[in-house]
mmCIF file of C-alpha atoms in Angstrom:
data_model
loop_
_atom_site.group_PDB
_atom_site.id
_atom_site.type_symbol
_atom_site.label_atom_id
_atom_site.label_comp_id
_atom_site.label_asym_id
_atom_site.label_seq_id
_atom_site.Cartn_x
_atom_site.Cartn_y
_atom_site.Cartn_z
ATOM 1 C CA UNK H 1 65.842 106.708 98.251
ATOM 2 C CA UNK H 2 68.308 106.146 101.048
ATOM 3 C CA UNK H 3 71.944 105.924 100.137
ATOM 4 C CA UNK H 4 74.388 103.182 101.019
ATOM 5 C CA UNK H 5 74.293 102.577 104.745
ATOM 6 C CA UNK H 6 77.133 101.287 106.828
ATOM 7 C CA UNK H 7 77.258 100.434 110.477
ATOM 8 C CA UNK H 8 78.749 100.904 112.828
ATOM 9 C CA UNK H 9 80.329 104.202 111.842
ATOM 10 C CA UNK H 10 83.067 103.727 114.408
ATOM 11 C CA UNK H 11 84.285 100.454 115.829
ATOM 12 C CA UNK H 12 86.942 99.902 118.467
ATOM 13 C CA UNK H 13 88.400 96.463 118.995
ATOM 14 C CA UNK H 14 91.284 95.058 120.969
ATOM 15 C CA UNK H 15 93.885 92.925 119.285
ATOM 16 C CA UNK H 16 92.613 89.401 118.774
ATOM 17 C CA UNK H 17 88.924 90.291 118.736
ATOM 18 C CA UNK H 18 86.607 90.018 115.760
ATOM 19 C CA UNK H 19 85.231 92.937 113.792
ATOM 20 C CA UNK H 20 81.981 92.781 111.802
ATOM 21 C CA UNK H 21 81.204 95.582 109.407
ATOM 22 C CA UNK H 22 77.783 95.841 107.778
ATOM 23 C CA UNK H 23 76.732 97.396 104.526
ATOM 24 C CA UNK H 24 73.222 97.857 103.174
ATOM 25 C CA UNK H 25 73.335 98.798 99.475
ATOM 26 C CA UNK H 26 71.049 101.289 97.842
ATOM 27 C CA UNK H 27 67.600 100.002 97.032
ATOM 28 C CA UNK H 28 67.648 98.034 93.817
ATOM 29 C CA UNK H 29 71.415 97.572 93.818
ATOM 30 C CA UNK H 30 72.673 94.017 93.732
ATOM 31 C CA UNK H 31 76.418 94.669 93.426
ATOM 32 C CA UNK H 32 78.467 95.437 96.526
ATOM 33 C CA UNK H 33 82.123 96.383 96.787
ATOM 34 C CA UNK H 34 84.347 96.779 99.812
ATOM 35 C CA UNK H 35 87.359 99.100 99.937
ATOM 36 C CA UNK H 36 89.896 99.896 102.647
ATOM 37 C CA UNK H 37 91.542 103.267 103.134
ATOM 38 C CA UNK H 38 94.585 103.822 105.284
ATOM 39 C CA UNK H 39 95.326 107.367 106.520
ATOM 40 C CA UNK H 40 96.554 109.699 103.760
ATOM 41 C CA UNK H 41 96.134 107.012 101.107
ATOM 42 C CA UNK H 42 93.650 106.231 98.369
ATOM 43 C CA UNK H 43 91.061 103.505 98.637
ATOM 44 C CA UNK H 44 92.163 99.946 97.948
ATOM 45 C CA UNK H 45 89.736 97.446 96.467
ATOM 46 C CA UNK H 46 89.083 94.389 98.605
ATOM 47 C CA UNK H 47 86.147 92.398 97.268
ATOM 48 C CA UNK H 48 83.231 92.530 94.843
ATOM 49 C CA UNK H 49 80.064 90.585 95.609
ATOM 50 C CA UNK H 50 76.685 89.962 94.140
ATOM 51 C CA UNK H 51 73.860 88.317 96.020
ATOM 52 C CA UNK H 52 75.206 85.049 97.469
ATOM 53 C CA UNK H 53 78.283 85.168 95.220
ATOM 54 C CA UNK H 54 81.822 86.452 95.529
ATOM 55 C CA UNK H 55 82.786 87.747 92.102
ATOM 56 C CA UNK H 56 86.269 89.122 92.742
ATOM 57 C CA UNK H 57 88.191 88.843 95.988
ATOM 58 C CA UNK H 58 91.592 89.659 94.563
ATOM 59 C CA UNK H 59 92.125 92.462 97.080
ATOM 60 C CA UNK H 60 91.265 90.498 100.178
ATOM 61 C CA UNK H 61 94.073 89.445 102.519
ATOM 62 C CA UNK H 62 94.440 85.668 102.427
ATOM 63 C CA UNK H 63 93.840 85.179 106.107
ATOM 64 C CA UNK H 64 91.420 86.533 108.719
ATOM 65 C CA UNK H 65 89.244 88.463 106.236
ATOM 66 C CA UNK H 66 85.985 87.230 104.757
ATOM 67 C CA UNK H 67 82.959 88.794 103.125
ATOM 68 C CA UNK H 68 79.443 87.738 102.315
ATOM 69 C CA UNK H 69 76.339 89.170 100.734
ATOM 70 C CA UNK H 70 73.453 86.875 101.633
ATOM 71 C CA UNK H 71 70.151 86.630 99.831
ATOM 72 C CA UNK H 72 68.545 88.571 102.644
ATOM 73 C CA UNK H 73 70.181 91.216 104.768
ATOM 74 C CA UNK H 74 73.270 93.369 104.536
ATOM 75 C CA UNK H 75 76.703 92.530 103.237
ATOM 76 C CA UNK H 76 79.145 91.677 106.004
ATOM 77 C CA UNK H 77 82.889 92.186 106.061
ATOM 78 C CA UNK H 78 84.367 90.099 108.830
ATOM 79 C CA UNK H 79 87.849 90.458 110.238
ATOM 80 C CA UNK H 80 88.955 87.797 112.680
ATOM 81 C CA UNK H 81 91.708 88.227 115.255
ATOM 82 C CA UNK H 82 92.244 91.877 114.419
ATOM 83 C CA UNK H 83 95.707 93.415 114.568
ATOM 84 C CA UNK H 84 96.756 97.062 114.795
ATOM 85 C CA UNK H 85 97.476 97.130 111.074
ATOM 86 C CA UNK H 86 93.778 96.544 110.392
ATOM 87 C CA UNK H 87 92.995 100.028 111.704
ATOM 88 C CA UNK H 88 91.557 101.874 108.728
ATOM 89 C CA UNK H 89 88.396 103.230 107.176
ATOM 90 C CA UNK H 90 86.373 100.570 105.406
ATOM 91 C CA UNK H 91 84.039 101.757 102.682
ATOM 92 C CA UNK H 92 81.267 99.891 101.007
ATOM 93 C CA UNK H 93 79.889 100.832 97.597
ATOM 94 C CA UNK H 94 76.994 99.555 95.559
ATOM 95 C CA UNK H 95 75.882 99.688 91.958
ATOM 96 C CA UNK H 96 72.763 98.618 90.066
ATOM 97 C CA UNK H 97 72.457 95.233 88.370
ATOM 98 C CA UNK H 98 72.563 96.544 84.817
ATOM 99 C CA UNK H 99 75.875 95.790 83.214
ATOM 100 C CA UNK H 100 77.884 98.511 81.636
ATOM 101 C CA UNK H 101 79.633 101.676 82.692
ATOM 102 C CA UNK H 102 78.171 103.068 85.842
ATOM 103 C CA UNK H 103 79.151 104.859 88.967
ATOM 104 C CA UNK H 104 79.541 103.253 92.336
ATOM 105 C CA UNK H 105 77.720 104.811 95.253
ATOM 106 C CA UNK H 106 79.749 104.871 98.437
ATOM 107 C CA UNK H 107 78.637 104.689 102.018
ATOM 108 C CA UNK H 108 80.017 106.865 104.816
ATOM 109 C CA UNK H 109 82.481 104.209 105.923
ATOM 110 C CA UNK H 110 83.289 102.381 109.136
ATOM 111 C CA UNK H 111 86.334 103.548 110.990
ATOM 112 C CA UNK H 112 87.978 100.638 112.715
ATOM 113 C CA UNK H 113 90.447 101.277 115.489
ATOM 114 C CA UNK H 114 92.390 98.369 116.917
ATOM 115 C CA UNK H 115 93.892 98.994 120.333
ATOM 116 C CA UNK Q 1 94.326 98.478 84.762
ATOM 117 C CA UNK Q 2 95.880 101.728 83.559
ATOM 118 C CA UNK Q 3 98.018 103.635 86.036
ATOM 119 C CA UNK Q 4 97.213 107.293 86.576
ATOM 120 C CA UNK Q 5 99.399 110.223 87.585
ATOM 121 C CA UNK Q 6 98.000 113.439 88.988
ATOM 122 C CA UNK Q 7 99.410 116.303 91.076
ATOM 123 C CA UNK Q 8 99.584 115.629 94.780
ATOM 124 C CA UNK Q 9 98.088 118.966 95.721
ATOM 125 C CA UNK Q 10 96.730 122.211 94.301
ATOM 126 C CA UNK Q 11 95.790 125.540 95.837
ATOM 127 C CA UNK Q 12 93.170 127.945 94.579
ATOM 128 C CA UNK Q 13 90.979 130.844 95.662
ATOM 129 C CA UNK Q 14 87.264 131.171 95.727
ATOM 130 C CA UNK Q 15 85.752 132.061 92.392
ATOM 131 C CA UNK Q 16 88.628 130.754 90.304
ATOM 132 C CA UNK Q 17 88.518 127.959 87.780
ATOM 133 C CA UNK Q 18 90.529 124.901 88.740
ATOM 134 C CA UNK Q 19 91.918 122.440 86.241
ATOM 135 C CA UNK Q 20 93.332 119.136 87.455
ATOM 136 C CA UNK Q 21 95.187 117.086 84.862
ATOM 137 C CA UNK Q 22 95.613 113.349 85.007
ATOM 138 C CA UNK Q 23 98.021 111.300 82.896
ATOM 139 C CA UNK Q 24 97.117 107.776 81.846
ATOM 140 C CA UNK Q 25 99.501 106.770 79.094
ATOM 141 C CA UNK Q 26 98.512 103.109 79.082
ATOM 142 C CA UNK Q 27 94.763 103.578 78.816
ATOM 143 C CA UNK Q 28 93.039 100.692 77.051
ATOM 144 C CA UNK Q 29 90.471 100.915 74.290
ATOM 145 C CA UNK Q 30 87.605 99.887 76.565
ATOM 146 C CA UNK Q 31 88.648 102.099 79.484
ATOM 147 C CA UNK Q 32 86.632 105.054 80.655
ATOM 148 C CA UNK Q 33 87.954 108.019 82.659
ATOM 149 C CA UNK Q 34 86.122 108.718 85.882
ATOM 150 C CA UNK Q 35 86.625 111.322 88.566
ATOM 151 C CA UNK Q 36 85.575 111.002 92.187
ATOM 152 C CA UNK Q 37 85.603 113.570 94.985
ATOM 153 C CA UNK Q 38 86.202 112.732 98.623
ATOM 154 C CA UNK Q 39 85.677 114.961 101.638
ATOM 155 C CA UNK Q 40 87.321 114.127 104.968
ATOM 156 C CA UNK Q 41 85.599 111.313 106.831
ATOM 157 C CA UNK Q 42 83.260 110.583 103.916
ATOM 158 C CA UNK Q 43 83.097 108.073 101.108
ATOM 159 C CA UNK Q 44 84.047 109.130 97.583
ATOM 160 C CA UNK Q 45 81.399 110.691 95.395
ATOM 161 C CA UNK Q 46 81.179 110.343 91.626
ATOM 162 C CA UNK Q 47 81.750 113.604 89.768
ATOM 163 C CA UNK Q 48 81.973 112.864 86.069
ATOM 164 C CA UNK Q 49 82.866 110.189 83.554
ATOM 165 C CA UNK Q 50 83.892 110.294 79.917
ATOM 166 C CA UNK Q 51 85.422 108.341 77.074
ATOM 167 C CA UNK Q 52 86.596 111.006 74.646
ATOM 168 C CA UNK Q 53 86.272 114.699 73.753
ATOM 169 C CA UNK Q 54 84.345 116.726 76.300
ATOM 170 C CA UNK Q 55 81.741 115.927 78.894
ATOM 171 C CA UNK Q 56 79.959 118.517 81.008
ATOM 172 C CA UNK Q 57 77.506 118.229 83.852
ATOM 173 C CA UNK Q 58 76.200 120.592 86.498
ATOM 174 C CA UNK Q 59 79.319 120.155 88.609
ATOM 175 C CA UNK Q 60 82.310 119.930 86.277
ATOM 176 C CA UNK Q 61 83.681 119.466 82.792
ATOM 177 C CA UNK Q 62 85.989 116.731 81.617
ATOM 178 C CA UNK Q 63 88.301 117.302 78.671
ATOM 179 C CA UNK Q 64 89.859 114.312 76.942
ATOM 180 C CA UNK Q 65 92.215 114.767 73.973
ATOM 181 C CA UNK Q 66 92.078 112.530 70.930
ATOM 182 C CA UNK Q 67 94.892 110.243 72.102
ATOM 183 C CA UNK Q 68 93.161 109.791 75.492
ATOM 184 C CA UNK Q 69 96.503 109.634 77.270
ATOM 185 C CA UNK Q 70 95.483 112.402 79.628
ATOM 186 C CA UNK Q 71 92.372 114.137 80.873
ATOM 187 C CA UNK Q 72 91.553 117.386 82.639
ATOM 188 C CA UNK Q 73 88.884 117.903 85.232
ATOM 189 C CA UNK Q 74 87.679 121.496 85.221
ATOM 190 C CA UNK Q 75 85.851 122.966 88.196
ATOM 191 C CA UNK Q 76 84.343 126.365 87.384
ATOM 192 C CA UNK Q 77 84.319 129.063 90.061
ATOM 193 C CA UNK Q 78 85.331 126.958 93.019
ATOM 194 C CA UNK Q 79 84.090 127.660 96.517
ATOM 195 C CA UNK Q 80 85.450 126.733 99.936
ATOM 196 C CA UNK Q 81 83.249 123.650 99.914
ATOM 197 C CA UNK Q 82 85.173 122.285 96.935
ATOM 198 C CA UNK Q 83 88.157 121.639 99.195
ATOM 199 C CA UNK Q 84 88.559 117.887 98.903
ATOM 200 C CA UNK Q 85 90.636 115.113 97.390
ATOM 201 C CA UNK Q 86 89.971 114.433 93.721
ATOM 202 C CA UNK Q 87 90.706 111.024 92.247
ATOM 203 C CA UNK Q 88 91.206 110.211 88.578
ATOM 204 C CA UNK Q 89 90.356 106.591 87.741
ATOM 205 C CA UNK Q 90 90.786 104.727 84.512
ATOM 206 C CA UNK Q 91 89.141 101.408 83.827
ATOM 207 C CA UNK Q 92 86.211 99.652 82.208
ATOM 208 C CA UNK Q 93 83.906 101.430 84.614
ATOM 209 C CA UNK Q 94 82.483 98.525 86.503
ATOM 210 C CA UNK Q 95 83.739 96.039 89.032
ATOM 211 C CA UNK Q 96 86.691 97.184 91.069
ATOM 212 C CA UNK Q 97 87.817 100.783 91.031
ATOM 213 C CA UNK Q 98 91.522 101.528 91.295
ATOM 214 C CA UNK Q 99 92.224 104.675 93.276
ATOM 215 C CA UNK Q 100 95.565 106.456 93.302
ATOM 216 C CA UNK Q 101 96.566 108.956 95.965
ATOM 217 C CA UNK Q 102 94.507 111.719 94.359
ATOM 218 C CA UNK Q 103 94.936 115.485 94.257
ATOM 219 C CA UNK Q 104 94.302 117.474 97.405
ATOM 220 C CA UNK Q 105 92.611 120.709 96.411
ATOM 221 C CA UNK Q 106 92.625 123.510 98.945
ATOM 222 C CA UNK Q 107 90.382 126.471 98.226
ATOM 223 C CA UNK Q 108 91.088 129.604 100.240
ATOM 224 C CA UNK Q 109 88.975 132.716 100.739
#
C-alpha cells in the first residue's frame, strides 16, 4: 500500500508565477490536509478537504491560495502570483473516512522556492 | 485547541532512555495526546497516542498522569537514528493538527 504521494518534491518559481502542488492520499483515504512549514518552525495547518468539499480552510491565506480535492485525481494546492514569503515546505496528509481518533499519514512534502 | 509546552532541545547518547515531557494545562475533556516524529526533509510520522494512564507500542511509551495536564514520551535505548524533532499535540485527534515548535533530540555516539 503506497503512502501519501506528493509531487513535485521540489519546485522553483519566480515571483508572480503560479505554483501547483499535488497530493495523492493513501488508498482508501478520503480526508486530505495541507500544512505549511517554514524553516525551523512547526507545521501550520492550512486546509482540510474531503472529496469535492472544503471542510476547514481556517489556515489558508485569504488571497492567492486555493485548494481542491476533486472526485477523481489528486488534491491540488494552488498558489497564484507567488512571493518570496511563500517559500516553504508544503506537506499533505491523509486519513481514512472513519470518524474518530486516528493518525494522519504525511507525504514527503514539496519544497517551494520562490526566486 | 490546547497549547503545549515542551523543551526546545535535548541531548542524549546511544543506548540511553530519553523522556520528553510536554505540558498542556488547558487540555479539554475530549482531547487526546499525540506525538509525532519528524526527520529532516521528511513529513511527520505518528509515534503514539493516548488519553490517560500509560500507552506502549513497539516504538515508545506515553505516560499521562491523572490530571492529564502533562505527558511524557519515553524512548527506550535510543539510537543515532532517533535524532529528530518530536512534536506533542493535543486535540480531538481528527481534523487539523496543531504543531508547536517541537523538541529537537540529538543522539550522539
